[in-house]
mmCIF file of C-alpha atoms in Angstrom:
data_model
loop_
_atom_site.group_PDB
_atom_site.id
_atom_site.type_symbol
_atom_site.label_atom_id
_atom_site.label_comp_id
_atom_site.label_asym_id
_atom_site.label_seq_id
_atom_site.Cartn_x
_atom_site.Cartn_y
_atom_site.Cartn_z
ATOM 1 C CA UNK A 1 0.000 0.000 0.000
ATOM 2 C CA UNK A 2 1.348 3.709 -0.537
ATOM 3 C CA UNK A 3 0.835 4.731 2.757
ATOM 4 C CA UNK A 4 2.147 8.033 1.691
ATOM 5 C CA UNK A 5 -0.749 9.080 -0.753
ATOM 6 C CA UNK A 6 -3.495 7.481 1.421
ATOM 7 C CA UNK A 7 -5.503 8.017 4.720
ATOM 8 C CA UNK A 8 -5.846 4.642 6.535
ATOM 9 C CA UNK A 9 -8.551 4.083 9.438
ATOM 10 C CA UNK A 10 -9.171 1.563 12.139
ATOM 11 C CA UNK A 11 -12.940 1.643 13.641
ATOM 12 C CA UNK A 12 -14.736 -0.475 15.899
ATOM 13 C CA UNK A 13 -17.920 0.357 16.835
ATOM 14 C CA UNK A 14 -20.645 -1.381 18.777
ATOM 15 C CA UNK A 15 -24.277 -0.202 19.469
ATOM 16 C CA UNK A 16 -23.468 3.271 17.687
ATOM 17 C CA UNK A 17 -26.657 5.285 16.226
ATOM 18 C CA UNK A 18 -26.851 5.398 12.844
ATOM 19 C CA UNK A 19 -28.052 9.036 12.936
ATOM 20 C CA UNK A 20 -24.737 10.211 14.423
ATOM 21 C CA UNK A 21 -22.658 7.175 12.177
ATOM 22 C CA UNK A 22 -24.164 8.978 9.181
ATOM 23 C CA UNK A 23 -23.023 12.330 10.318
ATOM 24 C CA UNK A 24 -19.129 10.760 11.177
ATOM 25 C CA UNK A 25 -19.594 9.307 7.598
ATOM 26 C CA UNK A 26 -19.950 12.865 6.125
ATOM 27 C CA UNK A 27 -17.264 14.235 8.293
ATOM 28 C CA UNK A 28 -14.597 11.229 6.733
ATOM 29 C CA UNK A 29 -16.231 12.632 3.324
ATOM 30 C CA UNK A 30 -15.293 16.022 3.717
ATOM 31 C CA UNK A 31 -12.001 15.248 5.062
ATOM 32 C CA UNK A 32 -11.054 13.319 1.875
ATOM 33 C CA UNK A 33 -12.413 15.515 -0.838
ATOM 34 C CA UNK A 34 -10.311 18.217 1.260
ATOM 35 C CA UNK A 35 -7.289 16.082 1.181
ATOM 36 C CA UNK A 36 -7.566 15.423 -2.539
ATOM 37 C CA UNK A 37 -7.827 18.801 -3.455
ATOM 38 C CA UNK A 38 -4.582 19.691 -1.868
ATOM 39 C CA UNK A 39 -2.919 16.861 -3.426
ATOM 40 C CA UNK A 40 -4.277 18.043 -6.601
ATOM 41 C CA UNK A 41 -3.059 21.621 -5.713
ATOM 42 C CA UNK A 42 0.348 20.299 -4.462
ATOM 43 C CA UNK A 43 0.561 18.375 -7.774
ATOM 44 C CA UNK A 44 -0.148 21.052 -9.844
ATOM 45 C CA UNK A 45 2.376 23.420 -7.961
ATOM 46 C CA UNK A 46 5.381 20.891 -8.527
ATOM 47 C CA UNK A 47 4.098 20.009 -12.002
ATOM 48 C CA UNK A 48 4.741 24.031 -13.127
ATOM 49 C CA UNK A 49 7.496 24.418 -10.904
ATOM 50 C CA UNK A 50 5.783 26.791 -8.147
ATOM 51 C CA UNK A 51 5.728 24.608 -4.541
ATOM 52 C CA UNK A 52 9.357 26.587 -3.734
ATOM 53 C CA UNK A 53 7.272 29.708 -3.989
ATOM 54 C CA UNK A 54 4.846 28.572 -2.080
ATOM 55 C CA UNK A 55 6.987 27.316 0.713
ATOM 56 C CA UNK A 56 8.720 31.025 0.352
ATOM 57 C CA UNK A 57 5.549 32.340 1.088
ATOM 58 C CA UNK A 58 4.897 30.569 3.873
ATOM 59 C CA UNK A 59 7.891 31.199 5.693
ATOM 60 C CA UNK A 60 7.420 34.957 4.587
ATOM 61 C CA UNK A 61 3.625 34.823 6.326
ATOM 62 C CA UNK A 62 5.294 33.604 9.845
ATOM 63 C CA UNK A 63 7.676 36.736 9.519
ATOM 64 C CA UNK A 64 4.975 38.781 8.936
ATOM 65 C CA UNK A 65 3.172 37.836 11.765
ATOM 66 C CA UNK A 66 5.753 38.138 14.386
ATOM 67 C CA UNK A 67 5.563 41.781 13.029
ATOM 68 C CA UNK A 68 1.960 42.159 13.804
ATOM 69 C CA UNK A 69 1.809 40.568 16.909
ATOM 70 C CA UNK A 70 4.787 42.053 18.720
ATOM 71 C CA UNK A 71 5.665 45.430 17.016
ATOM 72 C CA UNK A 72 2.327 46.136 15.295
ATOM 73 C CA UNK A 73 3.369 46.458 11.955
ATOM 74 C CA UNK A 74 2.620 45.451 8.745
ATOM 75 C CA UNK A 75 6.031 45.209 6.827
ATOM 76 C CA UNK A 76 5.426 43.269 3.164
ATOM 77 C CA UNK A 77 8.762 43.726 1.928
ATOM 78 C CA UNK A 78 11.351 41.754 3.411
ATOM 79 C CA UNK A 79 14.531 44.005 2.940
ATOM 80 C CA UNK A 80 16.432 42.162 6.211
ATOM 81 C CA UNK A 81 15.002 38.476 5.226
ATOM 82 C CA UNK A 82 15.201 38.890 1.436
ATOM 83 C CA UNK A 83 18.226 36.390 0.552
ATOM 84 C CA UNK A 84 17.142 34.369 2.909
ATOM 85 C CA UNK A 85 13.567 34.023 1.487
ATOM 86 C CA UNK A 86 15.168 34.130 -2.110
ATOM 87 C CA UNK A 87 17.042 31.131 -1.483
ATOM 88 C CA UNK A 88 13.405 29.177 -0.678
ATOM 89 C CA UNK A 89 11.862 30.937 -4.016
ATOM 90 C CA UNK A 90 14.860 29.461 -5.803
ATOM 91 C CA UNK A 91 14.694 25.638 -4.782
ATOM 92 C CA UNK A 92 17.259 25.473 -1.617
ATOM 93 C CA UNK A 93 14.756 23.058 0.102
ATOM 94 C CA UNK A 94 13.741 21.028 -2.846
ATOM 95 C CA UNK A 95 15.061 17.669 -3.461
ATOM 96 C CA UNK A 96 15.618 16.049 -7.071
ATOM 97 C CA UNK A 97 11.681 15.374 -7.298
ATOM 98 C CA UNK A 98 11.122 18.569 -6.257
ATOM 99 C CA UNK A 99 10.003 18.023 -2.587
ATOM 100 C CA UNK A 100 10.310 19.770 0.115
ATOM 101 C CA UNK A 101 13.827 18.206 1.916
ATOM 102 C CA UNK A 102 13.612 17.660 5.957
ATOM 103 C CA UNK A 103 14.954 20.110 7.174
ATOM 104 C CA UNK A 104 12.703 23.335 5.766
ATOM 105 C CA UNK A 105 9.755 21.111 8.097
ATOM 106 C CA UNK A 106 12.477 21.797 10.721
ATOM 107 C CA UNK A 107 12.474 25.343 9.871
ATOM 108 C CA UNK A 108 8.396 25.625 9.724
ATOM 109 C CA UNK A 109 8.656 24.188 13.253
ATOM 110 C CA UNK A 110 11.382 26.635 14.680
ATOM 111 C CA UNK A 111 9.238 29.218 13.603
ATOM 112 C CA UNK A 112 6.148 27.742 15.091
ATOM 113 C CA UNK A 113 8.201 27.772 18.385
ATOM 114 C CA UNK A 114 8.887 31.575 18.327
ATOM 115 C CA UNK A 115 5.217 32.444 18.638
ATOM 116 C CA UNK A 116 4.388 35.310 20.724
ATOM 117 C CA UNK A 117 7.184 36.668 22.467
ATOM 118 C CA UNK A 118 9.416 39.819 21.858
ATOM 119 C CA UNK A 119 12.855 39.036 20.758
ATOM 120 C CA UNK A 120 12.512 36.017 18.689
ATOM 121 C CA UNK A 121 14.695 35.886 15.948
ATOM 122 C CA UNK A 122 14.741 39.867 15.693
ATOM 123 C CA UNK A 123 17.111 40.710 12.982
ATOM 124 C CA UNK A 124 19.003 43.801 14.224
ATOM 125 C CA UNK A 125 20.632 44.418 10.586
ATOM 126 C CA UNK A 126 22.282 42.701 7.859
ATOM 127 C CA UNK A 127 26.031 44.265 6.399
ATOM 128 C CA UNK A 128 28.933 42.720 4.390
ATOM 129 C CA UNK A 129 26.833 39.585 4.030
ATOM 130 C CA UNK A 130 26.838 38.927 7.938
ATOM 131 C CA UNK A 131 23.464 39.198 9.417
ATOM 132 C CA UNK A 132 23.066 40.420 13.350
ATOM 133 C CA UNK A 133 19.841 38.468 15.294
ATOM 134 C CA UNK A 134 18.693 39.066 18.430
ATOM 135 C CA UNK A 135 16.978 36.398 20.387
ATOM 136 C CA UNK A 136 15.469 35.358 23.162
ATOM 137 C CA UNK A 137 15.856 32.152 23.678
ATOM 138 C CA UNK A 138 17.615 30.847 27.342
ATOM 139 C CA UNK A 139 17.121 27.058 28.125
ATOM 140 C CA UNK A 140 18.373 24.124 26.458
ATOM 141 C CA UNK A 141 15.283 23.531 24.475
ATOM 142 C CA UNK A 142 14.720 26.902 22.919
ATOM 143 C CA UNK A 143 18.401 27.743 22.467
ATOM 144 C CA UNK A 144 18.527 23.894 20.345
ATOM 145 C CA UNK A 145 15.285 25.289 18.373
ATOM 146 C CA UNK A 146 17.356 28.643 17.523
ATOM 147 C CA UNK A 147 20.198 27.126 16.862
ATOM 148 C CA UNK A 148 18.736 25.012 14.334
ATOM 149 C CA UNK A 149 16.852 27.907 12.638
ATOM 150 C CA UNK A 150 20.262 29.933 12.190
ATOM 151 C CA UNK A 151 22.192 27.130 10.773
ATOM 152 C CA UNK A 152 19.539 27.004 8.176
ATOM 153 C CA UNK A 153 19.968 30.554 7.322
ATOM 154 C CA UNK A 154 23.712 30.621 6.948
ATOM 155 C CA UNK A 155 26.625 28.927 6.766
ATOM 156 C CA UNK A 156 27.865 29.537 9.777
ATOM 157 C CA UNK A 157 26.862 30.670 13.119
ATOM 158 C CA UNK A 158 29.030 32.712 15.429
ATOM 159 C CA UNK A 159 26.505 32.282 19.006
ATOM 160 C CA UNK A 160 26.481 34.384 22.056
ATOM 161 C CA UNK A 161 24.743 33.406 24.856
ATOM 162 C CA UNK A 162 24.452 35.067 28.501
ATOM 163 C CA UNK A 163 22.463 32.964 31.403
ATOM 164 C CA UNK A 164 19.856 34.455 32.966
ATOM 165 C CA UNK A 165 19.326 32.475 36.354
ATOM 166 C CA UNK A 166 22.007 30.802 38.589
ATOM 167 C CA UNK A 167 19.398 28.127 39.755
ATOM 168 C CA UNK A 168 18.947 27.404 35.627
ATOM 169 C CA UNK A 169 22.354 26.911 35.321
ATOM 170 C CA UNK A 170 22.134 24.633 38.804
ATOM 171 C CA UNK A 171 19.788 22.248 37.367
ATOM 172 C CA UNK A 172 19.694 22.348 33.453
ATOM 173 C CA UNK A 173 23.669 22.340 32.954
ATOM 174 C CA UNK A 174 24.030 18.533 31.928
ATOM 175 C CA UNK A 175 20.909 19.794 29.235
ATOM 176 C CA UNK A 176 23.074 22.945 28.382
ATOM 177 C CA UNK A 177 26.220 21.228 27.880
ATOM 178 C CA UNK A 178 24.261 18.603 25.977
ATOM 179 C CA UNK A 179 22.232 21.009 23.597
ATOM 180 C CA UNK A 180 25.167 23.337 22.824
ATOM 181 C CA UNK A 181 27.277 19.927 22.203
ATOM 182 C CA UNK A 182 25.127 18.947 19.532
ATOM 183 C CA UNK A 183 24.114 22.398 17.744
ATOM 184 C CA UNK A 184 27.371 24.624 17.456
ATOM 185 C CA UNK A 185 29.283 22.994 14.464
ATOM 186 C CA UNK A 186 32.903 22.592 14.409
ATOM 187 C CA UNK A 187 33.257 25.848 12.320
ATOM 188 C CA UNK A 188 30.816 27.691 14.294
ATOM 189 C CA UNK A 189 32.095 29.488 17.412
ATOM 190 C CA UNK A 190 30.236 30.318 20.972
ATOM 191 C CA UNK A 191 30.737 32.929 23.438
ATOM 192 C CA UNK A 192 29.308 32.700 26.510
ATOM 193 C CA UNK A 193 29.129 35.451 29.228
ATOM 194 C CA UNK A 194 28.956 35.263 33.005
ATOM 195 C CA UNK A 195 25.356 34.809 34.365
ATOM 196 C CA UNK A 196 23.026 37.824 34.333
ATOM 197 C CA UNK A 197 22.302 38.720 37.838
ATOM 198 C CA UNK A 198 18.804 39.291 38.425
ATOM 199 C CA UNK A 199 18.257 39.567 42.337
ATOM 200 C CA UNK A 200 18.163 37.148 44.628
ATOM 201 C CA UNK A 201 20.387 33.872 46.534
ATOM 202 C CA UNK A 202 23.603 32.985 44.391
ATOM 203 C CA UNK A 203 23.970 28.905 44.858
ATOM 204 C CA UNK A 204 28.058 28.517 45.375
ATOM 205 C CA UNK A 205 30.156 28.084 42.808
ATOM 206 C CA UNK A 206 28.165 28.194 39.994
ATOM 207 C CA UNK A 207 29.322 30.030 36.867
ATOM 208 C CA UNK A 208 28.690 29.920 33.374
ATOM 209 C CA UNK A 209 32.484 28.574 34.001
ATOM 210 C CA UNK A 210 30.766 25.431 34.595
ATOM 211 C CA UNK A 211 28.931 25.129 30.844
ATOM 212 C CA UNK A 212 32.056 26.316 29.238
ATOM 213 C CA UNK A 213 34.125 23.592 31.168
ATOM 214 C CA UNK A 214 31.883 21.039 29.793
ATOM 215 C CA UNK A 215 31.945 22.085 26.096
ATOM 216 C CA UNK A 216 35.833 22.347 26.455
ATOM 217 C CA UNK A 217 36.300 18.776 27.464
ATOM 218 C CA UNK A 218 33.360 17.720 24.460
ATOM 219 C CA UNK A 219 35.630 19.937 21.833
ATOM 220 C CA UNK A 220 32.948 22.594 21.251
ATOM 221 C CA UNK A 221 34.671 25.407 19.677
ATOM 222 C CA UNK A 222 33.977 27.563 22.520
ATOM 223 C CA UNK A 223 35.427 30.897 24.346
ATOM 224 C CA UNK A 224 34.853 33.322 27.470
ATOM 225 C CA UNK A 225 35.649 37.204 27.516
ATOM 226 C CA UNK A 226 34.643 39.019 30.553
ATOM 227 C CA UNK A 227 34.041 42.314 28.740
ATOM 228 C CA UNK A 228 30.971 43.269 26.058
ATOM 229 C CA UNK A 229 32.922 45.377 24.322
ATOM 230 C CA UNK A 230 35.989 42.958 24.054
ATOM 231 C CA UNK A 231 33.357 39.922 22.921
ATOM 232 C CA UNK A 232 31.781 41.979 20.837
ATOM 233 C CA UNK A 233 34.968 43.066 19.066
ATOM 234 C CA UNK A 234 35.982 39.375 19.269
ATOM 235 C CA UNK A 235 32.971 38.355 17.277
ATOM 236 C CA UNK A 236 33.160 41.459 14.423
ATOM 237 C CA UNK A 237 36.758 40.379 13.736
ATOM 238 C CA UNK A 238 35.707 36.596 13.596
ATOM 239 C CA UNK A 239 32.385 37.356 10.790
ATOM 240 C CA UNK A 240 33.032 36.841 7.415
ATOM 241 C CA UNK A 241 30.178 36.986 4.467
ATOM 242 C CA UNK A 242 27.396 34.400 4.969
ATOM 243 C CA UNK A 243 27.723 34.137 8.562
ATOM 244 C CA UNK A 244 24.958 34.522 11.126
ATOM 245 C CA UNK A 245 25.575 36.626 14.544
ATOM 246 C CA UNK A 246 23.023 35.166 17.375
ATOM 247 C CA UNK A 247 22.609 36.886 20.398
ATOM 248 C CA UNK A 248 21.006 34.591 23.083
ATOM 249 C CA UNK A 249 19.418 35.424 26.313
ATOM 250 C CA UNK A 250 16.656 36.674 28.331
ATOM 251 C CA UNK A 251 15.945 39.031 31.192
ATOM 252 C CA UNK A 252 18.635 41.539 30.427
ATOM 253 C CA UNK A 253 17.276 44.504 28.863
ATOM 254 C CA UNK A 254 20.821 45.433 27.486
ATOM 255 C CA UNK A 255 21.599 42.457 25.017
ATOM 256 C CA UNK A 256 19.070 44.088 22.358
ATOM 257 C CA UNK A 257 21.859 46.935 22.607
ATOM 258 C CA UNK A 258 24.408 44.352 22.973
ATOM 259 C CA UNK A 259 23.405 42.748 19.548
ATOM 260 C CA UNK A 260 23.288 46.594 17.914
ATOM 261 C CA UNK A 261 27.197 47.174 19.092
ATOM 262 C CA UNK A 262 28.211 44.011 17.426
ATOM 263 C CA UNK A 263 26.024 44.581 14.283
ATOM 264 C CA UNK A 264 28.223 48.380 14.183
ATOM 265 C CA UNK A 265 31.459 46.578 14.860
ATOM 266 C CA UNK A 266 30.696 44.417 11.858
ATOM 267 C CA UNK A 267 29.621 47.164 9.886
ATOM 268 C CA UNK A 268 32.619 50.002 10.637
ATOM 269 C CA UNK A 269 35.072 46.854 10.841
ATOM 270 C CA UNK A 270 36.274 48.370 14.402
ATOM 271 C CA UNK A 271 38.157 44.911 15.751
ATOM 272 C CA UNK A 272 39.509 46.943 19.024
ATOM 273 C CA UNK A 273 39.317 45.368 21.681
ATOM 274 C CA UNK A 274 38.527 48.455 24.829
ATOM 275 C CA UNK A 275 37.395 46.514 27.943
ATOM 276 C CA UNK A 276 35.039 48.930 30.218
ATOM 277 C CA UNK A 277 36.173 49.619 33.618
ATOM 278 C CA UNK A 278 34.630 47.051 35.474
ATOM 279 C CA UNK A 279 36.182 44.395 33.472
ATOM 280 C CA UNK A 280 39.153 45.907 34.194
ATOM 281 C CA UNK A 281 38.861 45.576 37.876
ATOM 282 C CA UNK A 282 37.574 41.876 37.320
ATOM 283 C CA UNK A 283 40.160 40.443 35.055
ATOM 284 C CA UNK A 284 40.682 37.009 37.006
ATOM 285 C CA UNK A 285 37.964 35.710 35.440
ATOM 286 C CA UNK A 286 38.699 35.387 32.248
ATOM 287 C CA UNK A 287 39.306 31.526 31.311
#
């Protein structure tokens, strides 16, 4: 059987009334007559050569929503996201019978994830064919789901992430060292900042030295600086054309700002490295 082109059922009934069996028999109806006429549609789309724009133009709706729901925009033209959406227009995701490959369902479903909430995926600017995001994503599982949608957008991603919560960091580092293990690529490169402090009880001895410790020993090309404006210098001098800049986090109100410096570093190619005054009075803990 081609399980692929057909909708299969298993039904036991016993003592069911026929009124409401005629009405589930309708439903079933409906159901297939709709799923034939998208097969027809999808047929008809790969027969002249159009399902890439349609999957272009369903990535470029999810864009367009985030814009709506969280700035209140309407923004049709996608100046920041235009390569990227060109590359879907022009077959990227297609495989040689033009269908869509695995991982564009994995970008659909990143996107699905970043539903709703300020700071996801927020492209700060795009210059010398590096493009600055800001996002907000801070445990395991949503830093995995951004990871994923960045390496589909370039070729290489240069991540930043800063903690938010000592008590995160307490419980979830196995699941940080884990996720980070398995998303940055050996010619991607992470940064990783000291935890944000946001009030409260700090549990002893627990650092962002601990996640960077782990991805040393798993030979994740990782690195700590101290200093913003050192890191951010570190990363401007380390982006060449096609990569993509990720800012990580949550909490801080700064790394929005954070993201911007790095996106003008990039941009005036300004690689000096002028650590601010409290870095200065802190440098033990580099490592």
């Amino acid at each position: 059987e081609d399980f692929d082109k057909e909708i299969f059922a298993d039904i036991h009934i016993t003592h069911y009334p026929l009124r409401d069996f005629k009405g589930m028999l309708c439903d079933m109806g409906n159901v297939l007559s709709d799923y034939a006429k998208i097969g027809s549609r999808n047929s008809k789309a790969i027969a002249h050569g159009k399902l890439s724009k349609h999957m272009m133009h369903l990535v470029r709706l999810y864009l367009m929503a985030f814009d709506i729901l969280e700035r209140g925009e309407i923004i049709t033209y996608r100046e920041a996201d235009h390569d990227f959406l060109m590359e879907i227009l022009n077959g990227k995701y297609l495989d040689e019978k033009q269908q869509p490959i695995p991982e564009f369902f994995d970008l659909v479903k990143a996107l699905e994830e970043f539903k709703g909430v300020y700071r996801r995926f927020n492209t700060i600017g795009k210059t010398d064919g590096v493009e600055v995001i800001d996002d907000f994503a801070h445990n395991p599982h949503k830093l995995a789901a951004t990871l994923k949608a960045a390496h589909l957008r370039g070729k290489r991603v240069l991540a930043f992430f800063q903690p938010h919560a000592f008590t995160s960091v307490q419980l979830l580092l196995k699941e940080f060292i884990e996720e980070f293990t398995r998303q940055i690529k050996k010619d991607d490169i992470l940064w990783l900042s000291e935890i944000y402090y946001a009030g409260g009880t700090i549990p002893e001895h627990i650092s962002s030295k601990l996640i960077y410790e782990g991805l040393k020993h798993n030979g994740v090309p990782v690195k700590f600086l101290p200093c913003r404006n050192e890191t951010a210098a570190d990363i401007a001098a380390a982006a060449k054309p096609g990569d993509v800049v990720l800012v990580m986090g949550a909490r801080d109100p700064t790394l929005t700002d954070f993201a911007k410096q790095i996106f003008r570093a990039i941009k005036d190619k300004d690689y000096s490295k002028k650590p601010c005054r409290q870095c200065l009075m802190n440098v033990d803990k580099k490592f």
